[in-house]
Coordinates of C-alpha atoms and ligand atoms in Angstrom, one line a residue:
X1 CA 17.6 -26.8 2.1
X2 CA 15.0 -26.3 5.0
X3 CA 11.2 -26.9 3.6
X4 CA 10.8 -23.5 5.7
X5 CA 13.0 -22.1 3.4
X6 CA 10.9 -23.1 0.3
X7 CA 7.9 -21.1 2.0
X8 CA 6.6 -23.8 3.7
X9 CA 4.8 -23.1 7.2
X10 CA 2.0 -23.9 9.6
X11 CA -0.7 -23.9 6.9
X12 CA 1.0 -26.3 4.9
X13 CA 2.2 -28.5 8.4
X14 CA -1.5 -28.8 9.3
X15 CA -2.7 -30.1 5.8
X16 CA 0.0 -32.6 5.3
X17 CA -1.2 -34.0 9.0
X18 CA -4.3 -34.0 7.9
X19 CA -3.6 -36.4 4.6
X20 CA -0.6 -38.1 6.9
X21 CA 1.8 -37.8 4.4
X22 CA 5.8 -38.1 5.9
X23 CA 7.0 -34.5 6.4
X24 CA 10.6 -35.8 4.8
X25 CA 8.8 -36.5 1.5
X26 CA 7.6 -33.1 0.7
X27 CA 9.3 -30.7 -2.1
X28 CA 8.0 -27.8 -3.9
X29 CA 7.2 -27.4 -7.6
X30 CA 10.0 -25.0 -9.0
X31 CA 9.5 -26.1 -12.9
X32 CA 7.1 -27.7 -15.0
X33 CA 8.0 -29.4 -18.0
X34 CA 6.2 -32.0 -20.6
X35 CA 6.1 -34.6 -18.5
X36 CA 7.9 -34.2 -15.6
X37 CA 8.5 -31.7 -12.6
X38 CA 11.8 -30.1 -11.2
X39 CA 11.0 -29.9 -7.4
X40 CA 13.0 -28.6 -4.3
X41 CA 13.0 -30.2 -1.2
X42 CA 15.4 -31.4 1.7
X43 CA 17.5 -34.1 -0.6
X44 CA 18.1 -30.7 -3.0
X45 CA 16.4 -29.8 -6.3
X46 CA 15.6 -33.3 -8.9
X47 CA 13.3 -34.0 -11.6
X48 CA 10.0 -36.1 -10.8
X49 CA 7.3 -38.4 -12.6
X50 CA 3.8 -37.4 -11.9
X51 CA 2.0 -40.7 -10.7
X52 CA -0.5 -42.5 -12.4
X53 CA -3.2 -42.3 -10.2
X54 CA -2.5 -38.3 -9.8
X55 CA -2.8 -38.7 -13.6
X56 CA -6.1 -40.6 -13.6
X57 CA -7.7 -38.9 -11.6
X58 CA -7.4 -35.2 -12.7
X59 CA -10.7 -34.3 -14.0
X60 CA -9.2 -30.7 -15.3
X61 CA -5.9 -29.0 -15.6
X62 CA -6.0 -27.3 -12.8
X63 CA -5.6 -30.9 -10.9
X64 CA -2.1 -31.3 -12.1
X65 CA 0.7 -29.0 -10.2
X66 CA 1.8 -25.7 -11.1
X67 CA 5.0 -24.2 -9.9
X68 CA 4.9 -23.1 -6.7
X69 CA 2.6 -26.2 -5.2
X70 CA 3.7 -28.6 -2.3
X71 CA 3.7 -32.4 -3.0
X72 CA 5.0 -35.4 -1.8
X73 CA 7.3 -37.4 -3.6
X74 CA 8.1 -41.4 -3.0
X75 CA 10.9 -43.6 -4.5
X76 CA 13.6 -40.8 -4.3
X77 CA 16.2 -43.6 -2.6
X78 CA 14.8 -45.5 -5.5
X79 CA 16.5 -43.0 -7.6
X80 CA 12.4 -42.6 -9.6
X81 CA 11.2 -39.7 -7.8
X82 CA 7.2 -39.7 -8.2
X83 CA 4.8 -37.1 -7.0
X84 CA 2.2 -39.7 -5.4
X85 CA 0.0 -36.6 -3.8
X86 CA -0.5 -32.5 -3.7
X87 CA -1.4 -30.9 -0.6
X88 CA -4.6 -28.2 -1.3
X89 CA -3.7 -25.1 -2.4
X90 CA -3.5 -21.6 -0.6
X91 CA -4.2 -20.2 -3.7
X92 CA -3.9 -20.6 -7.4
X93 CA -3.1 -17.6 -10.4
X94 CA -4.6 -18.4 -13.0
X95 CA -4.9 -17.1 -17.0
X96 CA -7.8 -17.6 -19.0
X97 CA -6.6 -17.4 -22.4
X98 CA -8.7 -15.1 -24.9
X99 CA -8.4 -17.5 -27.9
X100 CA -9.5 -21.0 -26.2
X101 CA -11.2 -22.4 -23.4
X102 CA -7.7 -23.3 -21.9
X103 CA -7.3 -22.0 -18.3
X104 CA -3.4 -21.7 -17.4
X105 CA -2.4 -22.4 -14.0
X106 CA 0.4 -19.4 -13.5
X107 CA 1.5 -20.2 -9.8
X108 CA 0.2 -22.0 -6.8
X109 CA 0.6 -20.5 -2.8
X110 CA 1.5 -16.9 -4.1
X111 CA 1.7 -14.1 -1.4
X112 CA 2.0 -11.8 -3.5
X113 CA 1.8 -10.7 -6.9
X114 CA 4.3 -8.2 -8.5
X115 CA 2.5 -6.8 -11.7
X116 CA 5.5 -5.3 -13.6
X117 CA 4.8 -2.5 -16.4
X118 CA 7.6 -1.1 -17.9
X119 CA 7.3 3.2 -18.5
X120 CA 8.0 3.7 -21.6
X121 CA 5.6 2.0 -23.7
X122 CA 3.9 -0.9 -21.8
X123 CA 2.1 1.0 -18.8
X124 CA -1.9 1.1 -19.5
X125 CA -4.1 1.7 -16.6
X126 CA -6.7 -0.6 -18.5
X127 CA -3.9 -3.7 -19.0
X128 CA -3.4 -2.9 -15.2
X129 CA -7.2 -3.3 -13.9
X130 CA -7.1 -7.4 -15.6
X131 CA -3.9 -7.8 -13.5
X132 CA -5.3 -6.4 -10.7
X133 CA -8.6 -8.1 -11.0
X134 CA -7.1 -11.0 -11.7
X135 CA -4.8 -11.5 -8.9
X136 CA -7.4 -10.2 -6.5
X137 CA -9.9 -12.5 -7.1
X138 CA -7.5 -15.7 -6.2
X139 CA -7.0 -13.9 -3.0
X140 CA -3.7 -12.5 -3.6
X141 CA -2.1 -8.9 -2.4
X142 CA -1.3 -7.2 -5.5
X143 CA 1.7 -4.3 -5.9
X144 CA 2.8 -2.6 -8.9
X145 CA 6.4 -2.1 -10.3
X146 CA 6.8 0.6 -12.8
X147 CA 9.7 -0.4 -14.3
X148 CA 12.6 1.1 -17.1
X149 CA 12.1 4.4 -15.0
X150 CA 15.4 6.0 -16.6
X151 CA 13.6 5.8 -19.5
X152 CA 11.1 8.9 -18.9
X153 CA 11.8 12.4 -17.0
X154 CA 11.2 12.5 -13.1
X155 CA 8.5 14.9 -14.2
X156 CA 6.9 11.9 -16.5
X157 CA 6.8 9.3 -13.7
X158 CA 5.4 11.7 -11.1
X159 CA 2.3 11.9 -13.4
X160 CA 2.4 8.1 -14.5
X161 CA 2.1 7.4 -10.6
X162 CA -0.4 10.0 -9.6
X163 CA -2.8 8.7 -12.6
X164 CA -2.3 5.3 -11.0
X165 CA -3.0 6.6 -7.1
X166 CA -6.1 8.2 -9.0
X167 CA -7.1 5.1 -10.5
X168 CA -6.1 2.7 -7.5
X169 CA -5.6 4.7 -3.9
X170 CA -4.3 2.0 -2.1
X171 CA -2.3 0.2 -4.8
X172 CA 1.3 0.1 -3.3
X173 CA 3.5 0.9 -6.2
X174 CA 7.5 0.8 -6.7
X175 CA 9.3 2.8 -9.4
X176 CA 12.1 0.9 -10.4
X177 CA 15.2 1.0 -12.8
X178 CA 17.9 -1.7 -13.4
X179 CA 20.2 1.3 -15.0
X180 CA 20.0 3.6 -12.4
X181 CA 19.2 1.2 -9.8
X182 CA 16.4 3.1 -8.5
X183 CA 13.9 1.0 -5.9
X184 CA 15.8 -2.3 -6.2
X185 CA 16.9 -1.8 -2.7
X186 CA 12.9 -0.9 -1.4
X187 CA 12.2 -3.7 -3.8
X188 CA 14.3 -5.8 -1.8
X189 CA 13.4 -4.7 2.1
X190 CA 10.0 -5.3 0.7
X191 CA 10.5 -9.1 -0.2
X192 CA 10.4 -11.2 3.1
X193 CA 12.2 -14.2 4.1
X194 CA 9.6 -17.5 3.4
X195 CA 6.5 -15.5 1.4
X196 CA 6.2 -16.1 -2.0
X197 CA 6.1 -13.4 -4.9
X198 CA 4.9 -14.1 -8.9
X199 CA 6.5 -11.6 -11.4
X200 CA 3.6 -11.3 -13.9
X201 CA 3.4 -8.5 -16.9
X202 CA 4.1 -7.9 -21.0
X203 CA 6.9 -9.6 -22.6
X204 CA 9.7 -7.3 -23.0
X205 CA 9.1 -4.9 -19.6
X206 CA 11.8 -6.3 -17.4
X207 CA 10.7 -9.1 -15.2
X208 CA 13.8 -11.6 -15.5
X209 CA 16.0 -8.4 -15.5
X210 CA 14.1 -7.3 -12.1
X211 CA 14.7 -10.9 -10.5
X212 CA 18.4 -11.0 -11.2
X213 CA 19.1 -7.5 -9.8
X214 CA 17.6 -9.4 -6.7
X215 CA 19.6 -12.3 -6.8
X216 CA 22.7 -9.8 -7.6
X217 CA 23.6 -12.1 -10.6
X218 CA 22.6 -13.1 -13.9
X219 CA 20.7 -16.6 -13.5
X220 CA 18.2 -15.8 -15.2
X221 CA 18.3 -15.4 -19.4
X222 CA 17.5 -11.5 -20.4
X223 CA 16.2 -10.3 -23.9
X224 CA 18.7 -8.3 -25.9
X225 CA 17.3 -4.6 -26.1
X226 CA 16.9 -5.4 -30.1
X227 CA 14.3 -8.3 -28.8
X228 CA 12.2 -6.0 -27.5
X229 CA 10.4 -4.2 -30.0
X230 CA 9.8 -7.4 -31.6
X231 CA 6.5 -8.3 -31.1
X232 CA 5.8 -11.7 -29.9
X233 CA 9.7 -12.4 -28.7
X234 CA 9.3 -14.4 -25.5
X235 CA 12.8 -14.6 -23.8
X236 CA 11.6 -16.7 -20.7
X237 CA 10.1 -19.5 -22.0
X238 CA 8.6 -21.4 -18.7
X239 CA 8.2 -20.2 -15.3
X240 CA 10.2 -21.2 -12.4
X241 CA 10.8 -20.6 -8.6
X242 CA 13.9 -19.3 -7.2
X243 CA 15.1 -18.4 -3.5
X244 CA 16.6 -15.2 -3.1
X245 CA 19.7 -13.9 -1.1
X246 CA 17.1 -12.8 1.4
X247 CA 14.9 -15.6 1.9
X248 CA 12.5 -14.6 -0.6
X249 CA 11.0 -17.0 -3.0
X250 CA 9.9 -15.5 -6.3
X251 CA 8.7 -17.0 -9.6
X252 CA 9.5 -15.7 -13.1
X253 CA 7.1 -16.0 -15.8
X254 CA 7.1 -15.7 -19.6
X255 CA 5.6 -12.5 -20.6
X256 CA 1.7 -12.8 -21.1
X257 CA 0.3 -11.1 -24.3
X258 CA -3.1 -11.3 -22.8
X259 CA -4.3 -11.8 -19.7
X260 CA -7.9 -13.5 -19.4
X261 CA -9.7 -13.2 -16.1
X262 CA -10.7 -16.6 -15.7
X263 CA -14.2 -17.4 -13.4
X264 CA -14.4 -18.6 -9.9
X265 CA -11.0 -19.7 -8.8
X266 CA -11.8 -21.5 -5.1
X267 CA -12.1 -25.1 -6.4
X268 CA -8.6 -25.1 -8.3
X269 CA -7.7 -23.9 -5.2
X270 CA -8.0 -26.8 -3.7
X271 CA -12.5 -25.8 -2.2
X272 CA -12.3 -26.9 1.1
X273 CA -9.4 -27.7 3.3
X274 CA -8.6 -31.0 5.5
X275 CA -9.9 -29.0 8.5
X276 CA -13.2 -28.2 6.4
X277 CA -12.8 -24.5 6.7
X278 CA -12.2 -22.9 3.0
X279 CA -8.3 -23.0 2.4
X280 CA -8.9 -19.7 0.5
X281 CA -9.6 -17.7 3.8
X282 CA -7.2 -19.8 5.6
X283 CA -4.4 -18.4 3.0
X284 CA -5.7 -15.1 3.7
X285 CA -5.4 -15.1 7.1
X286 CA -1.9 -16.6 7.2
X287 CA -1.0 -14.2 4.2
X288 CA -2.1 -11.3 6.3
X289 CA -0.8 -12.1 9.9
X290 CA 2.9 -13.0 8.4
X291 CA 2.6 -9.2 7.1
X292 CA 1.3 -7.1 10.3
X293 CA 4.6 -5.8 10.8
X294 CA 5.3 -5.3 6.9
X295 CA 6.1 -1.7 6.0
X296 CA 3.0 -1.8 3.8
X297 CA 0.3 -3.7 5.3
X298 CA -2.4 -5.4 2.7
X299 CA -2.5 -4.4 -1.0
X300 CA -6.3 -2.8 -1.9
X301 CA -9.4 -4.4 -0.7
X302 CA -10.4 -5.0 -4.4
X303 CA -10.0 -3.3 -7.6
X304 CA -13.4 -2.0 -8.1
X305 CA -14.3 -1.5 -4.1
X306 CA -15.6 2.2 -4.7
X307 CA -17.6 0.9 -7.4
X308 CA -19.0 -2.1 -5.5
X309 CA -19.5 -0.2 -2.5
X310 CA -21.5 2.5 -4.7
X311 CA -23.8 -0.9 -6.5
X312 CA -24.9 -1.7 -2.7
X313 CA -27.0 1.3 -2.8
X314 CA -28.6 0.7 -6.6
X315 CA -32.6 0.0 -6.0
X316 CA -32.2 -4.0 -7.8
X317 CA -29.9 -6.1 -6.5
X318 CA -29.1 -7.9 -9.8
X319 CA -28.8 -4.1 -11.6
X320 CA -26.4 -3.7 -14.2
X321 CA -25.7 -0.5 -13.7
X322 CA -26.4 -0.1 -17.6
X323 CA -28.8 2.5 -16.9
X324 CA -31.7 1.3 -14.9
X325 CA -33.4 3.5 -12.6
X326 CA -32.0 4.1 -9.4
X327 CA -28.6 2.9 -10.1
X328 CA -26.4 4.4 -7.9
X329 CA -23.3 3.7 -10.3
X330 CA -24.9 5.6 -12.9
X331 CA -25.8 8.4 -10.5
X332 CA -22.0 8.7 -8.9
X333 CA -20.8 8.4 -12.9
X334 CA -23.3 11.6 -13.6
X335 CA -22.3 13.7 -11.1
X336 CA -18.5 13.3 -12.2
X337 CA -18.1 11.5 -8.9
X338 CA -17.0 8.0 -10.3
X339 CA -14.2 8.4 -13.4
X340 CA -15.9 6.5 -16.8
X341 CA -12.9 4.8 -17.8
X342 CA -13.1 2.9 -14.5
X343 CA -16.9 2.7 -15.5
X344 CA -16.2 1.2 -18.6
X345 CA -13.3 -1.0 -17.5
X346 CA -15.5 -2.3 -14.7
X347 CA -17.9 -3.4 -16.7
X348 CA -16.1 -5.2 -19.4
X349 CA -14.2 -7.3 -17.0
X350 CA -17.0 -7.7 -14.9
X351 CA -18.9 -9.1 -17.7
X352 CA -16.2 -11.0 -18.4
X353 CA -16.0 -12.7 -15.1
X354 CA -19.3 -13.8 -15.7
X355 CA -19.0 -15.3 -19.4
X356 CA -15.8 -17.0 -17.8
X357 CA -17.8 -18.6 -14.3
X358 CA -19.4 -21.3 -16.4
X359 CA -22.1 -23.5 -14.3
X360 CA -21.8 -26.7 -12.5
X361 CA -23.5 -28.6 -15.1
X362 CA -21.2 -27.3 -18.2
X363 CA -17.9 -27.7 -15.7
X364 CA -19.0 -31.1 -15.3
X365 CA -19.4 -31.7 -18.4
X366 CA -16.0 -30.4 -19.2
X367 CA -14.4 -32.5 -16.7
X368 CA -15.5 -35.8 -17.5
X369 CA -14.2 -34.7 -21.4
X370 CA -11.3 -34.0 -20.0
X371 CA -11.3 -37.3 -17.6
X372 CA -12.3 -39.5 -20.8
X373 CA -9.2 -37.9 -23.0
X374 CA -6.5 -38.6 -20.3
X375 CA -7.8 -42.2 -20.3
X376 CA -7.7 -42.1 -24.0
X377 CA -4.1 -40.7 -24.4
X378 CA -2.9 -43.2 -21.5
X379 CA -4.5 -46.7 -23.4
X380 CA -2.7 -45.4 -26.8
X381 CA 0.8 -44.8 -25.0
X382 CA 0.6 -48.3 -23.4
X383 CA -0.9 -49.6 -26.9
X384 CA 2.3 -48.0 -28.6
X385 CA 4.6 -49.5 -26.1
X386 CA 3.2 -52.9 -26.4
Ligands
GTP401 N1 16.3 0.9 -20.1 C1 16.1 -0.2 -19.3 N2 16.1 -1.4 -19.9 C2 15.9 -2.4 -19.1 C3 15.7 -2.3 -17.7 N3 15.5 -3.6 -17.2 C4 15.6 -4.4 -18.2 N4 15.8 -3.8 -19.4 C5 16.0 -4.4 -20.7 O1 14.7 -4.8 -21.2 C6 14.8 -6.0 -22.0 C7 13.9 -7.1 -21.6 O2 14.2 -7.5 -20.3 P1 13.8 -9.0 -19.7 O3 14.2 -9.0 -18.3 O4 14.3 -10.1 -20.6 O5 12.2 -8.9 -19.9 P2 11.1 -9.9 -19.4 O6 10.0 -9.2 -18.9 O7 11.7 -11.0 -18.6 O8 10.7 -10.5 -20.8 P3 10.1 -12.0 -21.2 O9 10.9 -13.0 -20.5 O10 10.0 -12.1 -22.7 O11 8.7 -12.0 -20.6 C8 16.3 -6.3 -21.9 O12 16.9 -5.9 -23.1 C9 16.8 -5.6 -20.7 O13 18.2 -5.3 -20.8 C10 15.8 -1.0 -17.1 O14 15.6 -0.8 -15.9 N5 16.0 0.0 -18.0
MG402 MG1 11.9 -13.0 -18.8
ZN403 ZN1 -26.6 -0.1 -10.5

């Protein structure tokens, strides 16, 4: 397989110059396990050892690879293939869990991000603003599927869709239906050859099911319909990156129960690029001029842009919008303008943004934990070996 055909392009090309690492040693993450890595690359798919001093010097999670990154790999003729570095990320998905302090890394270079909900009893407007947020913030085009559509009346859908054009203008959003095979095919014109699409949503609502109507076969393992209304089931129990018939590259992921908006995403990312410009924006770019001639253009500029546009006008800069005077927000919310249950849902994740961006003194402080435990777990393996 062509690297090209694993999504790999100029953006990539220019930072594995820059760290002058052999263009024959790179793969892509397709599946993380305990300790090692299924990657793809031009020698085929194998499993891979992280290396040591990957290993040492992760200060966080987010330093390890997630499906989806680019890496090199040495010793393959060997027959020990080793992940000896990780190019900088376009972008990263990640999941701040509501119980811990654990951030989960969901997918690296993502072009997309399909937020399944399935009709019948997993679509929530609310549920849909955290995915939404979420996956804007890491600087990634969002689109909606509303899936299981044979399960409601055409009348039902029409009004599920028009709350959701109510809620989110721009949203771009795909009914779809395995039984009745409704949108799979726009599903499919939509997915291009080389860009790279994460499946996220409930467990239960149809995401593997979705993936193999794409692949026209059954790869991937399905829940049986009893499964489903048992709460907690998980059928797909770890992610992983597949190439469709099309050229598409998607990624399946277990269904999320919760979905935490974790903080500031730009240094898991990968901060600044080789080139010193912010591989972030570079992603965006590249993201958005592969997609000029895409039926569909960009996803929305943000979530919460009418919102944000309206806090521009409030009289403090730091207001609230809690109910100070001259709050613009509060004004457009008054006058029936702005809906409240945006209002509300705005607020709670906005706050919870915050609670999640934690300074650079506690993420320090976090990091060198983490640093100090790796080192720890590392001395006791070799201890135990001894
Ligand atoms: N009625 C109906 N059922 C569907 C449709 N698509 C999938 N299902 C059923 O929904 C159930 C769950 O499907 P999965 O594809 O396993 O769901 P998932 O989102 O991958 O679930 P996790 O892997 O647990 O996250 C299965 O019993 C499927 O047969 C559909 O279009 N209509
Ligand atoms: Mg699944
Ligand atoms: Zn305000």
């Amino acid at each position: 397989m062509r690297l090209e055909d694993l999504g790999y392009n100029a953006f990539f090309e220019e930072l594995r110059v820059s760290l002058k690492l052999p263009k024959s040693s790179m793969a892509r993450v397709t599946s993380c396990h305990k300790d090692t890595y299924t990657v793809a690359g031009e020698k085929g798919e194998y499993a891979a050892k992280i290396a040591g001093k990957i290993f040492y010097a992760a200060m966080t999670k987010e330093n390890f690879p997630a499906v989806g990154d680019w890496v090199s790999i040495s010793g393959l003729e060997e027959d020990h293939p080793t992940i000896n570095a990780m190019l900088p990320r376009k972008n990263v998905l990640i999941r701040k869990s509501t119980t811990n302090s654990d951030n989960q890394l969901i997918g690296a270079n993502i072009d997309v991000g399909f937020v399944v909900q399935s009709v019948d009893r997993d679509y929530n407007l609310n549920r849909l603003d955290r995915y939404l947020t979420a996956i804007i913030n890491c600087r990634i085009i969002p689109v909606l599927i509303l899936h299981k559509t044979d399960l409601i009346s055409e009348e039902e859908l029409r009004a599920k869709i028009s709350m959701v054009k109510k809620r989110f203008a721009a949203l771009h959003t795909i009914p779809t239906s395995r039984m009745t095979k409704q949108g799979i095919n726009i599903l499919m014109k939509f997915i291009r050859k080389g860009l790279t699409y994460c499946f996220i949503g409930s467990s239960g609502v149809g995401k593997s099911s979705l993936i193999n109507s794409l692949l026209g076969k059954e790869t991937l393992e399905i829940g049986a319909l009893s499964d489903y209304t048992k709460k907690g089931t998980h059928t797909t129990c770890s992610r992983s990156l597949l190439v469709l018939g099309n050229g598409g590259i998607v990624i399946d992921n277990p269904g999320m129960r919760e979905f935490g908006i974790a903080g500031d995403t730009r240094e898991a990312a990968g901060a600044e690029g080789v080139s010193g410009r912010s591989v972030s924006s570079a992603g965006a770019e590249s993201v958005s001029s592969a997609m000029t001639d895409a039926p569909w253009r960009a996803g929305p500029d943000g979530v919460f842009d009418k919102i944000e546009n309206l806090a521009l006008k409030c009289k403090y800069s730091n207001c609230s919008h809690g109910g100070e005077a001259g709050c613009a927000v509060k004004d457009a919310l008054d006058s029936g303008e702005l809906d409240n249950k945006k209002y509300l849902s705005y607020i709670k994740l906005k706050k919870e943004i915050q609670r999640n961006t934690m300074t650079k003194f506690e993420k320090i402080t976090k990091d060198k934990k983490f640093g100090k435990f790796c080192k720890t777990v590392m001395a006791r393996k070799k201890k135990a070996q001894s």
